[in-house]
Each structure stands twice: as C-alpha cells, then as structure tokens.
Amino acid sequence: MTKTVPLFDAAGLAQQRFRQSLRDSTQSETPPSPALDQRQRPLHDLRISVTDRCNFRCTYCMPKDAFGRDHAFLAHDEMLRFEEIARLTQLFVRLGVRKIRLTGGEPLLRKNIERLIEMLAAIDGIDLTLTTNASILAKKAQSLRDAGLQRITVSLDTIDDTVFRRMNDVNFPLARVLEGIDAAARAGLTPVKINAVIKRGINENAILPLARHFKGSGHIVRFIEFMDVGATNGWRMDDVVSAAEIVDIINAEIPLEPIDPNYHGEVAGRWRFKDGSGEIGVIASVTEAFCRDCTRMRLSTNGRLFTCLFADHGVDIRAPLRDGADDDALLRAIAALWQSRDDNYSERRTANTPRQKKIEMSYIGG
Ligand code: SAM
Ligand code: SF4
Ligand code: SF4
C-alpha cells in the first residue's frame, strides 16, 4: 500500500505572517536589499523545483513504497507556470539573489524546460544552473546550452552498472548517464559537477572508483553525506559516511590537499589531487553543518516557499500571485519571510533527533 507523503502545513504561523505582510505592504517602505534573516544571513540563492515527478526511484529520495504507481503527483494547474516562475525570479533578484538552480523531481522531464531557461537567462546578473539525473541529458545538453544554461550538475552515485540500476530502482543503465555527461561537456556546460550521495552499506565502495573515473576529466565529483530529508527514506545516523572518512579513503590511494573555497559560504569543502589532475568536493551536511552560511530559499513546484530543506511547511506564494498581488506587495512579503527566518536544523540534529514531519526532497529539490 502506498504511504501518505506529508505535504505542507499551509495553515502554519509563517503562512499567516506572510499573508499579513502582503496586506500591510501598501503602507511600508521598499524592502531592504540584501534582506538579512534572524541570523544575519543574506538571501543569495534560489532553488526552483520545476516538477515533483521523476523517472527514477532512488531509494534515498523517492522510495517505491512511498512513491508507488498510485502516488498522487501535482496536477498541471497546481504547478507554477513559466511566466510565474520568471516573475518571481525577477523579484528574488531584486532582493539580492544571484544564483538560481533548477531542480525537482527530474527537471528535464518538465515539458519545454528550455523555454523557462531562456526566460531566466534573460534576467541580468544571475548564475543559472540545473541539477539532473542525466537520464535524457544526452539528447538535451545542446538545447539547454543554446537556451542559456551556464552549467550543470549530474547526480551519479556509483560507476558500477549493477549498483546504479539497484540504486535508481528502475533498472536504468549507467551508460546513458555517462553519455549525458559527455554531451554536457561537449555543449560547454562546464565544469560538469557530479553529485554522489554516499550511503553506508550501499555505495561506500563507489567512492574510490568515482574519484578514479573522473580524475583528469575536468569534471568535479562532489561527495554528499546521506541526509535525513523527508520522512520516507528511513535515515539513520549509522548510514552516514562522513566527509572526513570519504577524504581519508581517497587520500589513501590518491593523495589530496585542501584548497580554499571559491567564495565565502561555499557548501563543498574543496580538495585537490596532489598530482594536479583535478579536484573533488565533500559536502558534510550532517557532520559539519553549514547553516551559519546558508543563504538559500527554495520554491516548490506548486509555489510554496521554504526557508530550510528540513522545513515541515512552506508558505503559499502561488495564491497571491494568481490573485493579482502587485510586485511591491510580493517583494515585501518575501523580504518579511526571509527576515523572520531562523532555521538551523542541521546544527541541532543528532542521531536521536525524532523523525518529524518534513517536506520530501523531490518536492523542493536538493
Ligand atoms: N532529479 C535530479 C537529480 O537527481 O539530480 C534533481 C533533484 S534531486 C532531489 C537533487 C539532489 O538531491 C540530487 O543530487 C540527489 O542526489 C540529492 N539527494 C536526494 N536525496 C538525498 C538524501 N537523502 N541525502 C543527500 N542528498 C540527497
Ligand atoms: Fe529522482 Fe533525483 Fe530523487 Fe533520484 S534524487 S529519485 S533522480 S529526484
Ligand atoms: Fe540551510 Fe536548513 Fe540545511 Fe541549515 S539545515 S544548511 S538552514 S537548509
């Protein structure tokens, strides 16, 4: 039987405050830019989920028992339209956002995604990227590039075909993903980043082969600690292979040295192969929380704003958008939401943190 996946608590306090700030907005001043939250973090990144659907059933993200054949995905009308996403993005840019990442579900499954990319690429001063499982990247890489996409991140947790088919749980072959990565590089979506989530007992043996395979290719593998996102992936602290352990495993065979971050607040720790043949990243989201520098807002497919990956509810911005709210009212409401943000879940999480109702990763992207 399919389990119910928690959606949003639309009646939450944040939603009430958000509605109130929309109503108050005609009287107040233009919102400050950059907006700072309760922990003095600026709003800098926006992750936009363009679909809640996916053709994979990665066991750590959309396990089949929770996302089975009778799972109710969003109806077309519930999803934000491209014009709505582009309008909101422009407002976010006015509030200081400079990095936009399209995600999902599987973003390349959204029909005419190239059209959305064209619309977003026309907005001045933003870095536009996308995260994909690369299942259809081989045929889309060039059209994505032509539409204005700058770079791409491919999720790939192993280069063993048998393990890969087991992890995506739809028997999808590894070779097609590798073709997608090659096509992205040929199209100039570089450097291609490869995200690998490592789960103990499942793919920790993939760490060295991944490092070896992409060493010297110009692509950057980023190893990610398995996280307790959502409420369906059965997370346990014991399943986490720490970033420190990952570095030790690689360093024992291919000597590494740490390098400086590209910019303040970069989430991946950077390590260079001492022989000069490239670099890797490690994202210690569990063992070394980076909430202090977390500057990300997330926009779900159906137009909810989430100030944290581990939130249990989002605030509905689709309703005011469709009810005719003007730009100033929306700007002030978004700024007020950010200013009230106090999230730092990963700094507080322990092995014993009770499993709470949390939004699923496939609704808001990684
Ligand atoms: N379908 C696309 C993909 O897989 O690249 C985009 C959406 S996916 C939710 C975004 C990222 O979240 C992927 O890199 C995936 O590996 C990561 N992810 C999903 N569940 C995770 C978990 N439990 N812990 C850590 N990363 C996770
Ligand atoms: Fe789909 Fe990406 Fe989640 Fe895998 S990680 S199930 S590809 S959304
Ligand atoms: Fe940001 Fe929330 Fe993750 Fe902390 S737990 S880094 S606040 S998304």
Coordinates of C-alpha atoms and ligand atoms in Angstrom, one line a residue:
M1 CA 0.0 0.0 0.0
T2 CA 1.2 3.5 -0.8
K3 CA 2.1 5.6 2.3
T4 CA 0.9 9.1 2.5
V5 CA 3.7 11.6 1.9
P6 CA 3.4 14.7 4.1
L7 CA 2.6 17.8 2.1
F8 CA 2.5 21.3 3.6
D9 CA 1.0 22.8 6.7
A10 CA -0.5 25.7 4.8
A11 CA -2.2 26.9 8.0
G12 CA 1.2 27.4 9.8
L13 CA 2.3 30.6 11.5
A14 CA 4.7 31.5 8.7
Q15 CA 1.8 31.4 6.3
Q16 CA -0.3 33.7 8.5
R17 CA 2.6 36.2 8.8
F18 CA 3.2 36.0 5.0
R19 CA -0.5 36.9 4.3
Q20 CA -0.3 39.7 6.9
S21 CA 2.8 41.2 5.2
L22 CA 1.0 41.1 1.9
R23 CA -1.9 43.0 3.4
D24 CA 0.4 45.6 5.2
S25 CA 2.5 46.1 2.2
T26 CA 0.9 49.2 0.7
Q27 CA 2.0 51.3 3.7
S28 CA 5.6 50.1 4.2
E29 CA 8.9 51.1 2.7
T30 CA 10.7 49.4 -0.1
P31 CA 12.3 46.2 1.3
P32 CA 16.0 46.3 2.1
S33 CA 18.4 44.6 -0.3
P34 CA 20.1 42.4 0.7
A35 CA 17.5 41.2 3.1
L36 CA 19.1 39.6 6.2
D37 CA 17.5 36.9 8.3
Q38 CA 17.5 36.5 12.1
R39 CA 21.0 35.0 11.9
Q40 CA 22.3 37.8 9.7
R41 CA 22.4 35.7 6.6
P42 CA 21.7 37.4 3.3
L43 CA 19.3 35.9 0.7
H44 CA 21.6 34.8 -2.1
D45 CA 20.4 31.6 -3.8
L46 CA 17.1 30.4 -5.0
R47 CA 16.4 26.7 -5.8
I48 CA 13.4 26.2 -8.0
S49 CA 11.7 22.8 -8.3
V50 CA 10.0 22.7 -11.7
T51 CA 8.4 19.3 -11.3
D52 CA 7.7 16.8 -8.5
R53 CA 7.8 13.9 -11.0
C54 CA 10.8 11.7 -11.6
N55 CA 11.6 8.7 -13.8
F56 CA 14.0 7.3 -11.1
R57 CA 13.1 5.9 -7.7
C58 CA 16.4 6.5 -5.9
T59 CA 16.0 4.6 -2.6
Y60 CA 17.2 7.5 -0.5
C61 CA 14.9 10.1 -2.2
M62 CA 11.7 8.6 -3.7
P63 CA 11.5 5.1 -2.4
K64 CA 9.0 3.0 -4.3
D65 CA 6.9 2.1 -1.3
A66 CA 6.1 5.8 -0.8
F67 CA 6.1 6.8 -4.4
G68 CA 4.3 3.9 -6.0
R69 CA 2.1 3.7 -9.0
D70 CA -0.9 5.3 -7.2
H71 CA 1.1 8.2 -5.8
A72 CA -0.7 11.5 -6.5
F73 CA 1.6 13.9 -8.2
L74 CA 0.7 17.5 -8.8
A75 CA -1.9 18.3 -11.5
H76 CA -0.8 20.7 -14.3
D77 CA -2.8 23.6 -12.9
E78 CA -1.2 23.3 -9.5
M79 CA 2.3 23.8 -10.9
L80 CA 3.7 27.3 -11.3
R81 CA 3.7 28.4 -14.9
F82 CA 6.9 29.5 -16.5
E83 CA 5.7 33.2 -16.5
E84 CA 5.0 32.9 -12.8
I85 CA 8.4 31.4 -12.1
A86 CA 10.2 34.1 -14.2
R87 CA 8.3 36.9 -12.5
L88 CA 9.1 35.6 -9.0
T89 CA 12.8 35.1 -10.0
Q90 CA 13.0 38.8 -11.1
L91 CA 11.6 39.7 -7.6
F92 CA 14.2 37.5 -5.9
V93 CA 17.0 39.1 -7.9
R94 CA 15.8 42.5 -6.6
L95 CA 16.2 41.1 -3.1
G96 CA 19.8 40.0 -3.7
V97 CA 19.5 36.5 -5.2
R98 CA 22.4 35.9 -7.6
K99 CA 22.3 32.1 -8.0
I100 CA 19.4 30.1 -9.5
R101 CA 19.4 26.4 -9.6
L102 CA 16.6 24.4 -11.3
T103 CA 15.8 21.1 -9.8
G104 CA 13.0 18.7 -9.0
G105 CA 11.9 15.9 -9.2
E106 CA 13.7 15.5 -12.5
P107 CA 13.8 18.9 -14.1
L108 CA 14.4 17.7 -17.6
L109 CA 11.0 16.0 -17.5
R110 CA 9.2 19.4 -17.4
K111 CA 7.9 20.0 -20.9
N112 CA 9.7 22.8 -22.7
I113 CA 12.1 23.4 -19.9
E114 CA 14.3 25.1 -22.5
R115 CA 11.7 27.9 -22.7
L116 CA 11.9 28.5 -19.0
I117 CA 15.7 28.6 -19.2
E118 CA 15.5 31.2 -22.0
M119 CA 13.3 33.4 -19.8
L120 CA 15.5 33.1 -16.8
A121 CA 18.7 33.5 -18.8
A122 CA 17.4 36.9 -19.9
I123 CA 17.5 38.2 -16.3
D124 CA 20.7 40.2 -15.8
G125 CA 23.3 39.2 -13.2
I126 CA 22.4 35.7 -12.3
D127 CA 24.3 32.4 -12.4
L128 CA 21.9 29.8 -13.8
T129 CA 22.4 26.1 -13.2
L130 CA 20.4 22.8 -13.1
T131 CA 20.7 19.5 -11.3
T132 CA 19.6 16.4 -13.2
N133 CA 19.8 12.6 -13.1
A134 CA 21.0 12.9 -16.7
S135 CA 18.7 10.2 -18.0
I136 CA 17.8 12.3 -21.0
L137 CA 20.7 14.7 -20.9
A138 CA 22.5 13.2 -24.0
K139 CA 19.7 14.5 -26.2
K140 CA 19.1 17.7 -24.3
A141 CA 22.5 19.1 -23.5
Q142 CA 22.9 21.2 -26.6
S143 CA 19.4 22.7 -26.5
L144 CA 19.9 23.5 -22.8
R145 CA 23.1 25.3 -23.6
D146 CA 21.5 27.1 -26.5
A147 CA 18.7 28.3 -24.3
G148 CA 21.3 29.9 -21.9
L149 CA 22.0 27.4 -19.2
Q150 CA 25.5 28.0 -17.9
R151 CA 26.5 24.9 -16.0
I152 CA 25.0 21.5 -14.9
T153 CA 25.2 19.2 -12.0
V154 CA 24.6 15.5 -12.6
S155 CA 23.7 13.1 -9.8
L156 CA 25.6 9.9 -10.0
D157 CA 26.3 7.7 -7.0
T158 CA 28.4 4.9 -8.5
I159 CA 30.0 3.9 -11.7
D160 CA 29.1 0.2 -11.2
D161 CA 26.2 -0.5 -13.6
T162 CA 24.7 -3.2 -11.3
V163 CA 24.7 -1.0 -8.2
F164 CA 23.5 2.0 -10.2
R165 CA 20.5 0.1 -11.5
R166 CA 19.7 -1.0 -8.0
M167 CA 20.0 2.5 -6.5
N168 CA 17.8 4.2 -9.2
D169 CA 15.4 1.2 -8.7
V170 CA 14.1 1.4 -12.2
N171 CA 16.9 -0.6 -13.8
F172 CA 18.2 2.5 -15.7
P173 CA 21.6 1.8 -17.3
L174 CA 24.7 3.7 -16.3
A175 CA 26.0 4.1 -19.9
R176 CA 23.2 6.5 -20.7
V177 CA 24.1 8.8 -17.8
L178 CA 27.8 8.7 -18.8
E179 CA 26.7 9.7 -22.4
G180 CA 24.8 12.6 -20.9
I181 CA 27.8 13.8 -19.0
D182 CA 29.9 13.6 -22.2
A183 CA 27.2 15.5 -24.1
A184 CA 27.1 18.2 -21.4
A185 CA 30.9 18.7 -21.6
R186 CA 30.8 18.9 -25.4
A187 CA 28.0 21.5 -25.2
G188 CA 30.2 23.6 -22.9
L189 CA 28.1 23.2 -19.7
T190 CA 31.4 23.1 -17.8
P191 CA 32.8 22.3 -15.4
V192 CA 30.3 19.4 -15.0
K193 CA 29.8 18.7 -11.4
I194 CA 28.9 15.1 -10.4
N195 CA 26.9 14.7 -7.1
A196 CA 27.3 11.4 -5.4
V197 CA 25.3 10.6 -2.2
I198 CA 27.1 8.0 -0.2
K199 CA 25.1 5.6 2.0
R200 CA 26.9 3.1 4.2
G201 CA 26.5 -0.5 3.1
I202 CA 25.0 0.6 -0.2
N203 CA 27.7 2.5 -2.2
E204 CA 30.7 3.4 0.0
N205 CA 32.7 1.1 -2.3
A206 CA 31.9 3.5 -5.1
I207 CA 34.0 6.4 -3.5
L208 CA 37.3 5.4 -5.0
P209 CA 36.1 4.2 -8.4
L210 CA 34.2 7.5 -8.8
A211 CA 37.3 9.5 -7.9
R212 CA 39.5 7.5 -10.2
H213 CA 37.0 7.6 -13.1
F214 CA 36.6 11.3 -13.2
K215 CA 40.2 12.3 -12.2
G216 CA 41.7 14.2 -15.1
S217 CA 38.4 14.7 -16.9
G218 CA 37.9 18.3 -15.8
H219 CA 34.6 17.2 -14.1
I220 CA 34.3 17.7 -10.3
V221 CA 32.9 14.9 -8.2
R222 CA 31.2 16.1 -5.0
F223 CA 30.6 13.5 -2.4
I224 CA 27.5 14.2 -0.2
E225 CA 26.7 12.8 3.2
F226 CA 23.3 10.9 3.2
M227 CA 20.8 13.2 4.8
D228 CA 17.5 12.8 6.7
V229 CA 15.5 14.8 4.3
G230 CA 11.8 14.0 4.1
A231 CA 10.1 11.3 6.1
T232 CA 10.3 8.3 3.8
N233 CA 13.9 7.3 3.3
G234 CA 14.5 5.5 6.6
W235 CA 17.5 7.6 7.5
R236 CA 19.8 6.5 10.4
M237 CA 23.0 8.3 11.6
D238 CA 24.8 4.9 11.2
D239 CA 24.1 5.1 7.4
V240 CA 26.1 8.3 7.1
V241 CA 29.6 8.0 5.7
S242 CA 31.3 11.2 7.0
A243 CA 33.1 13.7 4.7
A244 CA 36.2 13.1 6.8
E245 CA 36.0 9.3 6.1
I246 CA 35.5 10.0 2.4
V247 CA 38.6 12.2 2.2
D248 CA 40.6 9.5 4.1
I249 CA 39.5 6.8 1.7
I250 CA 40.5 8.7 -1.4
N251 CA 43.7 10.2 0.1
A252 CA 45.0 6.7 1.0
E253 CA 45.3 5.9 -2.7
I254 CA 45.3 9.3 -4.5
P255 CA 47.0 12.0 -2.3
L256 CA 44.8 15.1 -1.7
E257 CA 45.4 18.5 -0.3
P258 CA 42.8 21.0 0.8
I259 CA 42.2 24.2 -1.2
D260 CA 40.4 27.4 -0.5
P261 CA 36.7 27.8 -1.2
N262 CA 35.8 29.6 -4.4
Y263 CA 33.7 32.1 -2.4
H264 CA 32.6 32.6 1.2
G265 CA 29.9 30.2 2.2
E266 CA 30.6 27.5 -0.4
V267 CA 29.0 24.3 0.9
A268 CA 31.5 21.9 -0.6
G269 CA 34.9 21.5 1.1
R270 CA 37.4 21.5 -1.8
W271 CA 40.4 19.1 -2.1
R272 CA 42.9 18.9 -5.0
F273 CA 44.7 15.8 -6.3
K274 CA 48.3 16.5 -5.4
D275 CA 49.4 15.4 -8.9
G276 CA 47.5 18.3 -10.3
S277 CA 44.9 16.2 -12.2
G278 CA 41.8 17.9 -10.7
E279 CA 39.8 18.3 -7.6
I280 CA 36.9 16.8 -5.6
G281 CA 34.3 18.3 -3.2
V282 CA 32.9 16.9 0.0
I283 CA 29.6 18.2 1.4
A284 CA 29.4 17.5 5.1
S285 CA 25.8 18.4 5.5
V286 CA 25.4 16.1 8.6
T287 CA 28.7 16.0 10.3
E288 CA 29.8 19.7 9.8
A289 CA 26.6 21.6 9.4
F290 CA 26.9 24.8 7.4
C291 CA 23.7 26.5 8.5
R292 CA 25.7 29.6 9.5
D293 CA 26.3 30.3 5.9
C294 CA 23.0 29.1 4.4
T295 CA 21.7 31.7 2.1
R296 CA 19.1 29.6 0.2
M297 CA 15.4 29.9 -0.3
R298 CA 13.5 27.1 -2.1
L299 CA 10.5 27.4 -4.3
S300 CA 8.4 24.2 -4.7
T301 CA 6.7 23.2 -7.9
N302 CA 3.4 24.3 -6.6
G303 CA 4.6 27.7 -5.5
R304 CA 5.4 27.2 -1.8
L305 CA 8.5 29.0 -0.3
F306 CA 10.7 27.0 2.1
T307 CA 13.4 28.7 4.1
C308 CA 15.0 25.3 5.0
L309 CA 15.4 21.9 3.4
F310 CA 14.1 20.4 6.6
A311 CA 11.0 22.5 7.0
D312 CA 7.7 20.9 7.6
H313 CA 5.7 23.6 5.8
G314 CA 6.1 26.2 3.1
V315 CA 4.2 29.4 2.6
D316 CA 2.0 29.7 -0.4
I317 CA 3.0 32.4 -2.9
R318 CA 1.0 31.0 -5.8
A319 CA -2.3 32.1 -4.4
P320 CA -1.4 35.8 -4.1
L321 CA 0.4 35.6 -7.4
R322 CA -2.8 34.3 -9.1
D323 CA -5.0 36.7 -7.1
G324 CA -3.3 39.7 -8.7
A325 CA -0.8 40.8 -6.0
D326 CA 1.5 43.5 -7.4
D327 CA 5.3 43.3 -7.4
D328 CA 5.8 45.6 -4.4
A329 CA 3.4 43.6 -2.2
L330 CA 5.1 40.3 -3.2
L331 CA 8.6 41.8 -2.7
R332 CA 7.7 43.0 0.8
A333 CA 6.1 39.7 1.7
I334 CA 9.1 37.6 0.5
A335 CA 11.5 40.0 2.3
A336 CA 9.5 39.7 5.5
L337 CA 9.5 35.9 5.3
W338 CA 13.3 35.9 4.9
Q339 CA 13.8 38.4 7.7
S340 CA 11.8 36.2 10.1
R341 CA 13.9 33.1 9.1
D342 CA 15.7 31.4 12.0
D343 CA 16.4 27.9 10.6
N344 CA 19.5 25.9 11.6
Y345 CA 18.2 22.3 11.7
S346 CA 21.5 20.7 10.8
E347 CA 23.3 22.4 13.7
R348 CA 20.7 20.9 16.1
R349 CA 20.3 17.4 14.6
T350 CA 21.7 14.5 16.5
A351 CA 21.4 10.7 16.0
N352 CA 18.4 10.8 18.3
T353 CA 16.5 13.7 16.7
P354 CA 13.0 12.5 16.5
R355 CA 11.7 11.8 13.0
Q356 CA 9.4 14.7 12.4
K357 CA 7.1 15.6 9.6
K358 CA 9.3 17.1 6.9
I359 CA 8.8 18.0 3.3
E360 CA 10.1 15.4 0.7
M361 CA 13.3 16.3 -1.2
S362 CA 11.5 15.6 -4.5
Y363 CA 9.1 18.5 -3.8
I364 CA 11.7 21.1 -3.2
G365 CA 14.9 19.8 -4.8
G366 CA 18.3 19.2 -3.2
Ligands
SAM1 N1 16.4 14.6 -10.0 C1 17.5 15.5 -10.0 C2 18.8 14.8 -9.6 O1 18.7 13.7 -9.0 O2 19.8 15.3 -9.8 C3 17.3 16.7 -9.2 C4 16.6 16.6 -7.9 S1 17.4 15.6 -6.6 C5 16.2 15.7 -5.3 C6 18.7 16.8 -6.1 C7 19.8 16.2 -5.4 O3 19.4 15.8 -4.1 C8 20.5 15.0 -6.0 O4 21.9 15.3 -6.2 C9 20.3 13.9 -5.0 O5 21.4 13.0 -5.0 C10 20.2 14.7 -3.7 N2 19.5 13.9 -2.7 C11 18.3 13.3 -2.7 N3 18.0 12.7 -1.6 C12 19.1 12.9 -0.8 C13 19.5 12.5 0.6 N4 18.7 11.7 1.3 N5 20.7 12.9 1.1 C14 21.5 13.6 0.3 N6 21.3 14.0 -0.9 C15 20.1 13.7 -1.5
SF4_2 FE1 14.7 11.4 -8.9 FE2 16.7 12.9 -8.3 FE3 15.2 12.0 -6.3 FE4 16.7 10.3 -7.7 S1 17.5 12.0 -6.4 S2 14.6 10.0 -7.2 S3 16.7 11.2 -9.7 S4 14.6 13.4 -7.8
SF4_3 FE1 20.2 25.6 5.4 FE2 18.3 24.4 6.8 FE3 20.3 23.0 5.7 FE4 20.8 24.5 7.8 S1 19.5 22.7 7.7 S2 22.1 24.4 5.9 S3 19.4 26.2 7.4 S4 18.8 24.2 4.6

